[in-house]
Amino acid sequence: MKKKSLFILMFLVAVATAAFAQPRAVGGRFGYGFDASYQHSIGSSNMVQVELELPAFAGIGVAATYDWIFPIRSWQEKGEWNWYAGVGAGAGYFWPASGYVGAAGRIGVEYNFWFPLQLSFDWRPIVGPVFTGFGGATAVGFNAGGLYAGAIAFGIRYKF
């Protein structure tokens, strides 16, 4: 009975370790609205992050960044602290008849618990042109809102 219990315990530890070491995470970013977020690790020090933006106003957007991950070794306890930075692109539409497209950047810090949960805080601005076409007139300007709207956010993700 003891051998069987030991075998079951070792099996559960192996399965849990494999489950927690998977390269994906899904969750959300909460800032100036909500972003549905998906992360996929590329090796041990890079990740791609894709987000569907649902801002606090009537609109929708997407953003994707390629991020480099840097461990903060002096902060390690049970979980794992990292900071990350990356570049990418974003685009979106908001009512009435306006849209934006631009380059995205990202810098942030994350904590990966010893169980499959990740918390993060980051800044992801999107800079580029904004296009408006309201009332028959069209205009192009700088997307100043991309520096703050949806840029600073707290994230929570399930790792699998």
Short mmCIF file of C-alpha atoms in Angstrom, two decimals:
data_model
loop_
_atom_site.label_atom_id
_atom_site.label_comp_id
_atom_site.label_asym_id
_atom_site.label_seq_id
_atom_site.Cartn_x
_atom_site.Cartn_y
_atom_site.Cartn_z
CA MET A 1 0.00 0.00 0.00
CA LYS A 2 2.86 2.38 0.83
CA LYS A 3 4.54 1.70 -2.52
CA LYS A 4 1.29 2.34 -4.35
CA SER A 5 0.72 5.60 -2.45
CA LEU A 6 4.28 6.71 -3.14
CA PHE A 7 3.86 5.91 -6.84
CA ILE A 8 0.58 7.86 -7.01
CA LEU A 9 2.17 10.82 -5.23
CA MET A 10 5.18 10.82 -7.59
CA PHE A 11 2.85 10.56 -10.59
CA LEU A 12 0.75 13.52 -9.39
CA VAL A 13 3.86 15.63 -8.79
CA ALA A 14 5.13 14.82 -12.30
CA VAL A 15 1.78 15.67 -13.89
CA ALA A 16 1.49 18.90 -11.91
CA THR A 17 5.02 19.94 -12.86
CA ALA A 18 4.35 19.27 -16.53
CA ALA A 19 1.03 21.10 -16.39
CA PHE A 20 2.51 24.18 -14.75
CA ALA A 21 5.47 24.38 -17.12
CA GLN A 22 3.35 24.81 -20.25
CA PRO A 23 4.06 27.76 -22.51
CA ARG A 24 0.60 29.35 -22.75
CA ALA A 25 -1.48 31.74 -20.69
CA VAL A 26 -4.96 33.16 -21.20
CA GLY A 27 -6.74 35.85 -19.24
CA GLY A 28 -7.38 39.55 -19.24
CA ARG A 29 -5.88 43.00 -18.81
CA PHE A 30 -7.89 45.53 -16.84
CA GLY A 31 -7.17 49.21 -17.37
CA TYR A 32 -9.12 51.65 -19.51
CA GLY A 33 -11.53 48.86 -20.39
CA PHE A 34 -10.83 45.15 -20.79
CA ASP A 35 -8.41 43.25 -23.04
CA ALA A 36 -8.76 39.50 -23.57
CA SER A 37 -5.15 38.31 -23.55
CA TYR A 38 -3.30 35.26 -24.88
CA GLN A 39 0.43 34.64 -24.34
CA HIS A 40 2.56 31.98 -25.98
CA SER A 41 6.16 31.41 -24.90
CA ILE A 42 8.85 31.04 -27.51
CA GLY A 43 11.75 29.38 -25.76
CA SER A 44 12.48 30.38 -22.19
CA SER A 45 13.08 34.09 -22.71
CA ASN A 46 10.56 35.30 -25.33
CA MET A 47 6.80 35.38 -25.79
CA VAL A 48 4.15 36.56 -28.21
CA GLN A 49 1.18 38.32 -26.66
CA VAL A 50 -2.07 38.91 -28.58
CA GLU A 51 -4.97 40.93 -27.20
CA LEU A 52 -8.53 41.73 -28.19
CA GLU A 53 -9.26 45.20 -26.84
CA LEU A 54 -12.69 46.21 -25.57
CA PRO A 55 -12.11 49.79 -24.42
CA ALA A 56 -14.28 51.76 -22.01
CA PHE A 57 -15.89 53.49 -25.00
CA ALA A 58 -17.74 51.95 -27.97
CA GLY A 59 -14.95 50.29 -29.92
CA ILE A 60 -12.83 47.25 -30.56
CA GLY A 61 -9.16 46.71 -31.28
CA VAL A 62 -6.37 44.19 -31.53
CA ALA A 63 -2.74 44.35 -30.51
CA ALA A 64 0.14 41.92 -30.76
CA THR A 65 3.66 42.21 -29.37
CA TYR A 66 6.81 40.13 -29.39
CA ASP A 67 8.28 40.42 -25.89
CA TRP A 68 11.68 39.63 -24.41
CA ILE A 69 11.56 38.28 -20.85
CA PHE A 70 14.19 39.13 -18.23
CA PRO A 71 14.11 37.29 -14.87
CA ILE A 72 14.43 39.32 -11.68
CA ARG A 73 16.51 36.76 -9.82
CA SER A 74 16.88 38.72 -6.58
CA TRP A 75 13.09 38.69 -6.07
CA GLN A 76 12.54 34.94 -6.50
CA GLU A 77 10.77 33.21 -3.66
CA LYS A 78 8.23 30.47 -4.35
CA GLY A 79 7.10 31.95 -7.66
CA GLU A 80 8.99 33.75 -10.40
CA TRP A 81 9.32 37.49 -11.06
CA ASN A 82 10.12 38.77 -14.55
CA TRP A 83 10.16 42.05 -16.36
CA TYR A 84 9.56 42.17 -20.08
CA ALA A 85 9.69 44.57 -22.99
CA GLY A 86 8.59 44.22 -26.58
CA VAL A 87 7.37 45.71 -29.83
CA GLY A 88 4.48 44.98 -32.16
CA ALA A 89 1.44 46.51 -33.81
CA GLY A 90 -2.15 47.40 -33.08
CA ALA A 91 -5.29 48.53 -34.87
CA GLY A 92 -8.84 49.33 -33.92
CA TYR A 93 -12.15 51.00 -34.62
CA PHE A 94 -14.32 53.13 -32.38
CA TRP A 95 -17.71 54.65 -32.83
CA PRO A 96 -18.63 56.80 -34.71
CA ALA A 97 -16.51 56.06 -37.77
CA SER A 98 -12.98 56.40 -36.42
CA GLY A 99 -10.06 54.02 -36.50
CA TYR A 100 -6.39 53.79 -35.66
CA VAL A 101 -3.37 51.77 -36.63
CA GLY A 102 0.13 51.95 -35.25
CA ALA A 103 3.22 50.56 -33.65
CA ALA A 104 2.81 49.05 -30.20
CA GLY A 105 5.39 48.85 -27.45
CA ARG A 106 5.22 47.08 -24.12
CA ILE A 107 7.10 47.17 -20.83
CA GLY A 108 5.94 45.48 -17.67
CA VAL A 109 6.53 43.22 -14.71
CA GLU A 110 4.90 39.85 -14.00
CA TYR A 111 4.71 37.34 -11.19
CA ASN A 112 4.21 33.66 -11.99
CA PHE A 113 2.93 31.74 -8.98
CA TRP A 114 4.00 28.16 -8.25
CA PHE A 115 0.47 27.19 -9.31
CA PRO A 116 -0.87 28.15 -12.79
CA LEU A 117 -1.63 31.83 -12.15
CA GLN A 118 0.15 34.91 -13.45
CA LEU A 119 -0.29 38.54 -12.38
CA SER A 120 1.16 41.42 -14.38
CA PHE A 121 1.28 45.20 -14.60
CA ASP A 122 2.34 46.78 -17.87
CA TRP A 123 2.24 49.78 -20.19
CA ARG A 124 1.39 49.11 -23.83
CA PRO A 125 1.05 52.30 -25.88
CA ILE A 126 0.02 52.24 -29.54
CA VAL A 127 1.25 55.24 -31.54
CA GLY A 128 0.36 56.10 -35.10
CA PRO A 129 -2.35 57.79 -37.13
CA VAL A 130 -6.02 58.01 -36.24
CA PHE A 131 -8.57 58.26 -39.03
CA THR A 132 -11.93 59.96 -38.58
CA GLY A 133 -14.79 60.11 -41.02
CA PHE A 134 -17.80 61.68 -39.35
CA GLY A 135 -20.45 63.70 -41.16
CA GLY A 136 -18.93 63.25 -44.61
CA ALA A 137 -15.60 64.84 -43.65
CA THR A 138 -12.45 62.79 -43.21
CA ALA A 139 -9.36 63.68 -41.24
CA VAL A 140 -6.10 62.09 -40.20
CA GLY A 141 -4.34 62.93 -36.97
CA PHE A 142 -2.00 61.56 -34.32
CA ASN A 143 -3.47 58.88 -32.04
CA ALA A 144 -2.63 60.62 -28.75
CA GLY A 145 -5.18 58.39 -27.01
CA GLY A 146 -2.98 55.42 -27.81
CA LEU A 147 -0.50 56.62 -25.20
CA TYR A 148 -2.97 56.14 -22.34
CA ALA A 149 -6.24 54.46 -23.46
CA GLY A 150 -5.69 50.77 -22.84
CA ALA A 151 -2.01 51.35 -22.26
CA ILE A 152 -1.62 50.90 -18.48
CA ALA A 153 -3.25 47.75 -17.18
CA PHE A 154 -3.26 45.04 -14.53
CA GLY A 155 -3.35 41.51 -15.93
CA ILE A 156 -4.42 38.17 -14.55
CA ARG A 157 -3.91 34.98 -16.55
CA TYR A 158 -4.30 31.23 -16.21
CA LYS A 159 -1.21 29.35 -17.39
CA PHE A 160 -1.66 26.04 -19.17
#
